[in-house]
Structure formats: structure tokens, C-alpha cells
């Protein structure tokens, strides 16, 4: 049996939600478990109640999925997205290792970059704006927040060549962010689909990834078209690529496949 409650508590604890002061107490919060079986109508149409061969299993729902890749980073991801993600990871690191003891678990990042369009390929020129909003305790000043974020988060993550005297820094621009986590927001699951993908680049069909098994093409379809786009760019067939597929529930094969190399194709 799966102990759902302990998985939830362990995850919250690892994130850092260990007391009501930071937004949630992992050991004392109420965990409601209400997990049901999939609708038999869906099950019979998708996998025939586990009687279909793997190649005959149909899509778990309809929808459009997009995969994107670009040669501007080693990860073949947009630099805006790579830097924003790394800033978020660094925020977690300096909170957990005690470098910035005033930090609390909640926070978000955003990076704006000026690009040059080189025949359809995107070439980063400079970082225009860095935005970080992070939860903090009552003791720290806004000046200290800004100084610590620049020194311990931004400086180690963003290459110096992209920063100049005109780069704008919005560091906790609301002025106060003490209340955070579940105390300050209704939740994120399925509501942050852009940070889960390409940070606004490419396209998005609207489906989230969280809580879905592999028959749900919102997840598995999005993964496979990312792999396809990435393979095209990694093989040097294009510098930038978008791959789109669409599905109907219960049908194994995609309804459509579309590839756009933004004019950078080399075949």
C-alpha cells in the first residue's frame, strides 16, 4: 500500500515547510486523502481495463502538445528559462545551507533577455531585467534582501557577460513578503504550466503535467515532442525547432504532427 499522507508530509518537510511561521507545518497540518479509481468509461476506451497490447493503448484524453528546443544553451532550452530556473534552485540552496538565514521557502523568479534574431535562431545579447520575489522573515531589511540576492543568488548564476550598468533588478518589488506558502496562496499544482515547460517560448496546449499517468498525453505527449525537437537541434538539422502533436481520447496514433524550424532548417 502507498502511504499517501507520509509522502505528502515528507515532501513538505523537504521543501522547508516545517512550521506555521513559514506557511505550513508539515508534521501537524491536516492531510486529506481522497483518491478514487479512474472512470471505467475512460479505462475501457484507453486501455480496455488493461487488456490491450501496449501498442494499442489509446491516448488518455484529447489535446495539443508542443515540444521546443533552441541552440542558445547547452540544455537546448531558452536562456531566459534556464537562468530563471537556476536562480530558483540557488534560492533554495542558500536557504538550506544557511547562507541567507532570513530566507523562507516561497519565491519565484523571472529573467528578461534582449535577443538578436539570426535568421530565425535566437541569440542572447544581454540580460535586460532580473526579477526575484522571495519570502523572508520579519528581521531582514529590504536593503539586505537586495544585497544578499545580488551577491549570493544572481552573481553565481548569471554570467557576467550578460550583465551591464543598464540591467534592471526588481528584488522583492512588492516591499514585503513574510506571509507565504499555503498561508499566502491557494496552491500551484497545474497552475504554473509555463515554468514547467519553456518559459513562454514555443507554444503550449494548456495541459499540466502534475498527477497524470503515462496514458495522459498532456504529460507523455509533451515529453516525446520535446525529445523530438531536442534531437533535431542536437543533430544540427536546425538551430531552433517546435514540434506539435494532437490526440483524440482512445486513439493510439496522433491526429496531427507539425514541425517548425523557424527558417533555421539545414535540410
Short mmCIF file of C-alpha atoms in Angstrom, two decimals:
data_model
loop_
_atom_site.label_atom_id
_atom_site.label_comp_id
_atom_site.label_asym_id
_atom_site.label_seq_id
_atom_site.Cartn_x
_atom_site.Cartn_y
_atom_site.Cartn_z
CA UNK A 1 0.00 0.00 0.00
CA UNK A 2 1.06 3.58 -0.63
CA UNK A 3 1.19 5.81 2.44
CA UNK A 4 -0.02 8.99 0.76
CA UNK A 5 -0.08 11.01 3.96
CA UNK A 6 3.55 10.29 4.81
CA UNK A 7 4.65 11.08 1.24
CA UNK A 8 2.91 14.46 1.48
CA UNK A 9 4.39 15.25 4.89
CA UNK A 10 7.89 14.18 3.83
CA UNK A 11 7.71 16.30 0.68
CA UNK A 12 6.52 19.38 2.59
CA UNK A 13 9.27 18.84 5.16
CA UNK A 14 11.96 18.59 2.46
CA UNK A 15 10.73 21.82 0.86
CA UNK A 16 11.12 23.59 4.18
CA UNK A 17 7.54 23.93 5.39
CA UNK A 18 8.35 22.93 8.96
CA UNK A 19 6.31 25.43 10.98
CA UNK A 20 3.29 27.68 10.70
CA UNK A 21 5.68 30.65 10.67
CA UNK A 22 6.93 29.73 7.18
CA UNK A 23 3.50 28.94 5.77
CA UNK A 24 2.84 25.30 6.71
CA UNK A 25 3.77 22.81 9.44
CA UNK A 26 4.45 19.50 7.69
CA UNK A 27 4.11 17.46 10.86
CA UNK A 28 0.87 18.94 12.15
CA UNK A 29 -1.09 20.06 9.08
CA UNK A 30 -4.22 18.17 8.04
CA UNK A 31 -3.74 15.86 5.04
CA UNK A 32 -6.94 14.83 3.27
CA UNK A 33 -6.61 11.65 1.18
CA UNK A 34 -9.41 11.17 -1.36
CA UNK A 35 -8.04 9.05 -4.19
CA UNK A 36 -10.51 7.15 -6.39
CA UNK A 37 -10.27 4.72 -9.29
CA UNK A 38 -10.30 6.08 -12.84
CA UNK A 39 -13.71 6.29 -14.51
CA UNK A 40 -14.46 2.87 -16.09
CA UNK A 41 -15.74 4.69 -19.18
CA UNK A 42 -12.29 6.22 -19.68
CA UNK A 43 -10.47 3.00 -18.79
CA UNK A 44 -12.34 0.87 -21.35
CA UNK A 45 -11.62 3.38 -24.10
CA UNK A 46 -7.96 3.90 -23.30
CA UNK A 47 -6.52 0.53 -22.23
CA UNK A 48 -9.55 -1.78 -22.15
CA UNK A 49 -9.15 -2.36 -18.42
CA UNK A 50 -5.53 -3.44 -19.05
CA UNK A 51 -6.45 -5.91 -21.81
CA UNK A 52 -4.97 -4.00 -24.78
CA UNK A 53 -1.48 -4.56 -26.12
CA UNK A 54 0.88 -1.64 -25.36
CA UNK A 55 0.87 -0.51 -28.99
CA UNK A 56 -2.95 -0.43 -28.98
CA UNK A 57 -3.37 1.70 -25.85
CA UNK A 58 -5.14 4.91 -26.77
CA UNK A 59 -4.48 8.45 -25.65
CA UNK A 60 -5.98 9.20 -22.24
CA UNK A 61 -7.51 12.44 -23.45
CA UNK A 62 -7.64 14.81 -26.37
CA UNK A 63 -5.42 17.86 -26.73
CA UNK A 64 -2.44 19.58 -28.32
CA UNK A 65 1.15 19.17 -27.08
CA UNK A 66 4.24 21.13 -28.04
CA UNK A 67 7.96 20.46 -27.74
CA UNK A 68 10.58 23.18 -28.21
CA UNK A 69 14.36 23.33 -28.47
CA UNK A 70 16.90 26.05 -29.23
CA UNK A 71 20.69 26.03 -29.57
CA UNK A 72 21.23 29.08 -27.33
CA UNK A 73 22.17 26.94 -24.31
CA UNK A 74 23.82 23.52 -23.75
CA UNK A 75 20.48 22.29 -22.41
CA UNK A 76 18.88 23.31 -25.73
CA UNK A 77 16.43 25.39 -23.70
CA UNK A 78 15.77 29.16 -23.84
CA UNK A 79 18.33 31.11 -21.82
CA UNK A 80 15.57 33.10 -20.11
CA UNK A 81 14.12 29.87 -18.78
CA UNK A 82 17.47 28.32 -17.86
CA UNK A 83 18.54 31.35 -15.84
CA UNK A 84 15.18 31.72 -14.09
CA UNK A 85 15.24 28.04 -13.13
CA UNK A 86 18.83 28.23 -11.87
CA UNK A 87 18.03 31.34 -9.83
CA UNK A 88 15.20 29.42 -8.18
CA UNK A 89 17.50 26.50 -7.43
CA UNK A 90 20.13 28.85 -5.97
CA UNK A 91 17.48 30.46 -3.75
CA UNK A 92 16.74 27.03 -2.31
CA UNK A 93 20.43 26.26 -1.90
CA UNK A 94 21.36 29.40 0.04
CA UNK A 95 18.28 28.99 2.22
CA UNK A 96 19.03 25.39 3.13
CA UNK A 97 22.78 25.85 3.67
CA UNK A 98 22.27 28.88 5.91
CA UNK A 99 23.97 31.46 3.67
CA UNK A 100 20.83 33.60 3.82
CA UNK A 101 19.12 32.59 7.09
CA UNK A 102 16.31 35.11 6.57
CA UNK A 103 15.01 33.24 3.50
CA UNK A 104 11.81 31.21 3.64
CA UNK A 105 10.57 28.55 1.20
CA UNK A 106 8.22 30.53 -1.05
CA UNK A 107 9.58 32.50 -4.00
CA UNK A 108 9.66 32.96 -7.75
CA UNK A 109 12.00 34.27 -10.43
CA UNK A 110 11.83 35.77 -13.91
CA UNK A 111 14.52 36.86 -16.38
CA UNK A 112 14.09 39.17 -19.38
CA UNK A 113 16.75 38.99 -22.09
CA UNK A 114 17.41 41.09 -25.19
CA UNK A 115 17.87 38.82 -28.20
CA UNK A 116 19.17 39.14 -31.74
CA UNK A 117 17.26 37.22 -34.39
CA UNK A 118 19.84 35.49 -36.56
CA UNK A 119 17.92 34.01 -39.47
CA UNK A 120 15.30 32.56 -37.15
CA UNK A 121 17.72 31.48 -34.42
CA UNK A 122 17.66 33.42 -31.15
CA UNK A 123 21.00 34.80 -29.93
CA UNK A 124 21.08 36.28 -26.40
CA UNK A 125 22.66 39.74 -26.24
CA UNK A 126 22.21 40.89 -22.64
CA UNK A 127 20.07 40.46 -19.55
CA UNK A 128 17.56 43.30 -19.51
CA UNK A 129 15.79 42.57 -16.20
CA UNK A 130 16.15 40.17 -13.28
CA UNK A 131 13.08 39.72 -11.08
CA UNK A 132 13.13 37.78 -7.80
CA UNK A 133 10.35 37.74 -5.24
CA UNK A 134 11.16 35.65 -2.19
CA UNK A 135 9.57 35.03 1.16
CA UNK A 136 11.56 36.31 4.14
CA UNK A 137 11.38 36.57 7.91
CA UNK A 138 10.46 39.68 9.90
CA UNK A 139 14.03 40.61 10.82
CA UNK A 140 15.62 41.43 7.47
CA UNK A 141 15.52 44.81 5.71
CA UNK A 142 14.77 45.31 2.04
CA UNK A 143 18.29 46.63 1.51
CA UNK A 144 19.75 43.45 2.99
CA UNK A 145 17.46 41.32 0.85
CA UNK A 146 18.62 43.09 -2.31
CA UNK A 147 22.30 42.91 -1.35
CA UNK A 148 22.16 39.21 -0.46
CA UNK A 149 20.21 38.27 -3.57
CA UNK A 150 22.71 40.05 -5.81
CA UNK A 151 25.75 38.56 -4.07
CA UNK A 152 24.63 35.02 -3.28
CA UNK A 153 21.98 34.25 -5.90
CA UNK A 154 22.35 36.40 -9.03
CA UNK A 155 26.14 36.72 -9.18
CA UNK A 156 26.85 32.95 -9.08
CA UNK A 157 24.15 32.15 -11.64
CA UNK A 158 24.08 34.81 -14.37
CA UNK A 159 27.28 35.06 -16.45
CA UNK A 160 28.89 38.47 -16.07
CA UNK A 161 28.97 38.99 -19.84
CA UNK A 162 25.17 39.33 -19.87
CA UNK A 163 25.02 41.98 -17.12
CA UNK A 164 25.78 45.68 -17.63
CA UNK A 165 25.12 49.03 -16.00
CA UNK A 166 21.66 49.15 -17.59
CA UNK A 167 20.45 45.79 -16.28
CA UNK A 168 17.36 46.30 -14.12
CA UNK A 169 16.94 44.42 -10.84
CA UNK A 170 13.50 44.04 -9.28
CA UNK A 171 14.21 42.32 -5.97
CA UNK A 172 11.11 41.84 -3.83
CA UNK A 173 9.41 44.75 -5.61
CA UNK A 174 6.23 44.38 -3.51
CA UNK A 175 8.21 45.57 -0.48
CA UNK A 176 7.08 42.79 1.87
CA UNK A 177 6.76 39.01 1.52
CA UNK A 178 6.54 37.49 5.01
CA UNK A 179 3.31 35.54 4.51
CA UNK A 180 3.92 32.76 2.01
CA UNK A 181 3.33 29.14 1.12
CA UNK A 182 -0.19 27.76 1.64
CA UNK A 183 -0.92 30.62 4.05
CA UNK A 184 -0.49 33.15 1.26
CA UNK A 185 -1.62 31.33 -1.88
CA UNK A 186 -4.17 28.73 -2.92
CA UNK A 187 -1.57 26.43 -4.50
CA UNK A 188 0.41 25.87 -7.69
CA UNK A 189 -0.35 22.36 -8.99
CA UNK A 190 -1.46 22.62 -12.61
CA UNK A 191 -1.31 26.41 -12.49
CA UNK A 192 2.33 27.04 -13.45
CA UNK A 193 2.47 25.29 -16.80
CA UNK A 194 4.88 27.78 -18.37
CA UNK A 195 7.69 27.35 -15.84
CA UNK A 196 7.15 23.59 -16.26
CA UNK A 197 7.91 23.92 -19.98
CA UNK A 198 9.76 26.69 -21.84
CA UNK A 199 9.12 29.93 -20.00
CA UNK A 200 6.78 31.26 -22.68
CA UNK A 201 8.79 30.20 -25.73
CA UNK A 202 7.43 27.83 -28.35
CA UNK A 203 3.77 27.15 -27.60
CA UNK A 204 1.61 25.38 -25.03
CA UNK A 205 -1.55 23.33 -25.40
CA UNK A 206 -2.75 24.16 -21.89
CA UNK A 207 -2.38 20.77 -20.20
CA UNK A 208 -0.48 20.44 -16.92
CA UNK A 209 1.89 17.59 -16.04
CA UNK A 210 1.15 17.00 -12.35
CA UNK A 211 -0.80 13.97 -11.21
CA UNK A 212 -1.07 12.27 -14.60
CA UNK A 213 -0.09 8.72 -15.59
CA UNK A 214 1.65 7.97 -18.92
CA UNK A 215 -1.63 7.48 -20.79
CA UNK A 216 -2.32 11.17 -20.28
CA UNK A 217 -0.77 12.74 -23.36
CA UNK A 218 -0.68 16.14 -21.66
CA UNK A 219 2.38 14.66 -20.00
CA UNK A 220 3.77 11.80 -22.11
CA UNK A 221 2.97 13.56 -25.40
CA UNK A 222 4.71 16.73 -24.25
CA UNK A 223 7.76 14.71 -23.20
CA UNK A 224 8.09 12.91 -26.52
CA UNK A 225 7.77 16.04 -28.67
CA UNK A 226 10.40 17.77 -26.50
CA UNK A 227 12.65 14.78 -27.21
CA UNK A 228 11.90 15.10 -30.93
CA UNK A 229 12.62 18.84 -31.03
CA UNK A 230 15.76 18.40 -28.95
CA UNK A 231 17.01 15.61 -31.22
CA UNK A 232 16.53 17.78 -34.31
CA UNK A 233 18.57 20.63 -32.81
CA UNK A 234 21.20 18.35 -31.25
CA UNK A 235 21.73 16.63 -34.62
CA UNK A 236 22.36 20.01 -36.28
CA UNK A 237 19.29 19.72 -38.51
CA UNK A 238 18.01 23.07 -37.23
CA UNK A 239 19.08 25.71 -34.72
CA UNK A 240 15.58 26.09 -33.32
CA UNK A 241 12.58 23.78 -33.53
CA UNK A 242 8.95 23.43 -32.46
CA UNK A 243 7.17 20.07 -32.72
CA UNK A 244 3.39 19.78 -32.23
CA UNK A 245 1.12 16.75 -31.96
CA UNK A 246 -2.59 16.38 -31.21
CA UNK A 247 -4.57 13.39 -29.95
CA UNK A 248 -8.11 12.04 -29.55
CA UNK A 249 -9.08 10.02 -26.48
CA UNK A 250 -8.86 6.28 -27.09
CA UNK A 251 -6.93 6.64 -30.37
CA UNK A 252 -3.29 5.40 -30.29
CA UNK A 253 -1.89 7.46 -33.16
CA UNK A 254 -1.68 11.28 -33.16
CA UNK A 255 -4.19 13.17 -35.27
CA UNK A 256 -1.55 15.62 -36.49
CA UNK A 257 2.19 16.19 -36.40
CA UNK A 258 3.67 19.60 -37.18
CA UNK A 259 7.31 20.73 -37.23
CA UNK A 260 8.52 24.34 -37.47
CA UNK A 261 12.25 25.08 -37.68
CA UNK A 262 11.71 28.88 -37.83
CA UNK A 263 13.69 29.04 -41.07
CA UNK A 264 16.81 27.53 -39.47
CA UNK A 265 16.50 24.07 -41.05
CA UNK A 266 19.59 22.71 -42.80
CA UNK A 267 18.00 20.05 -44.99
#
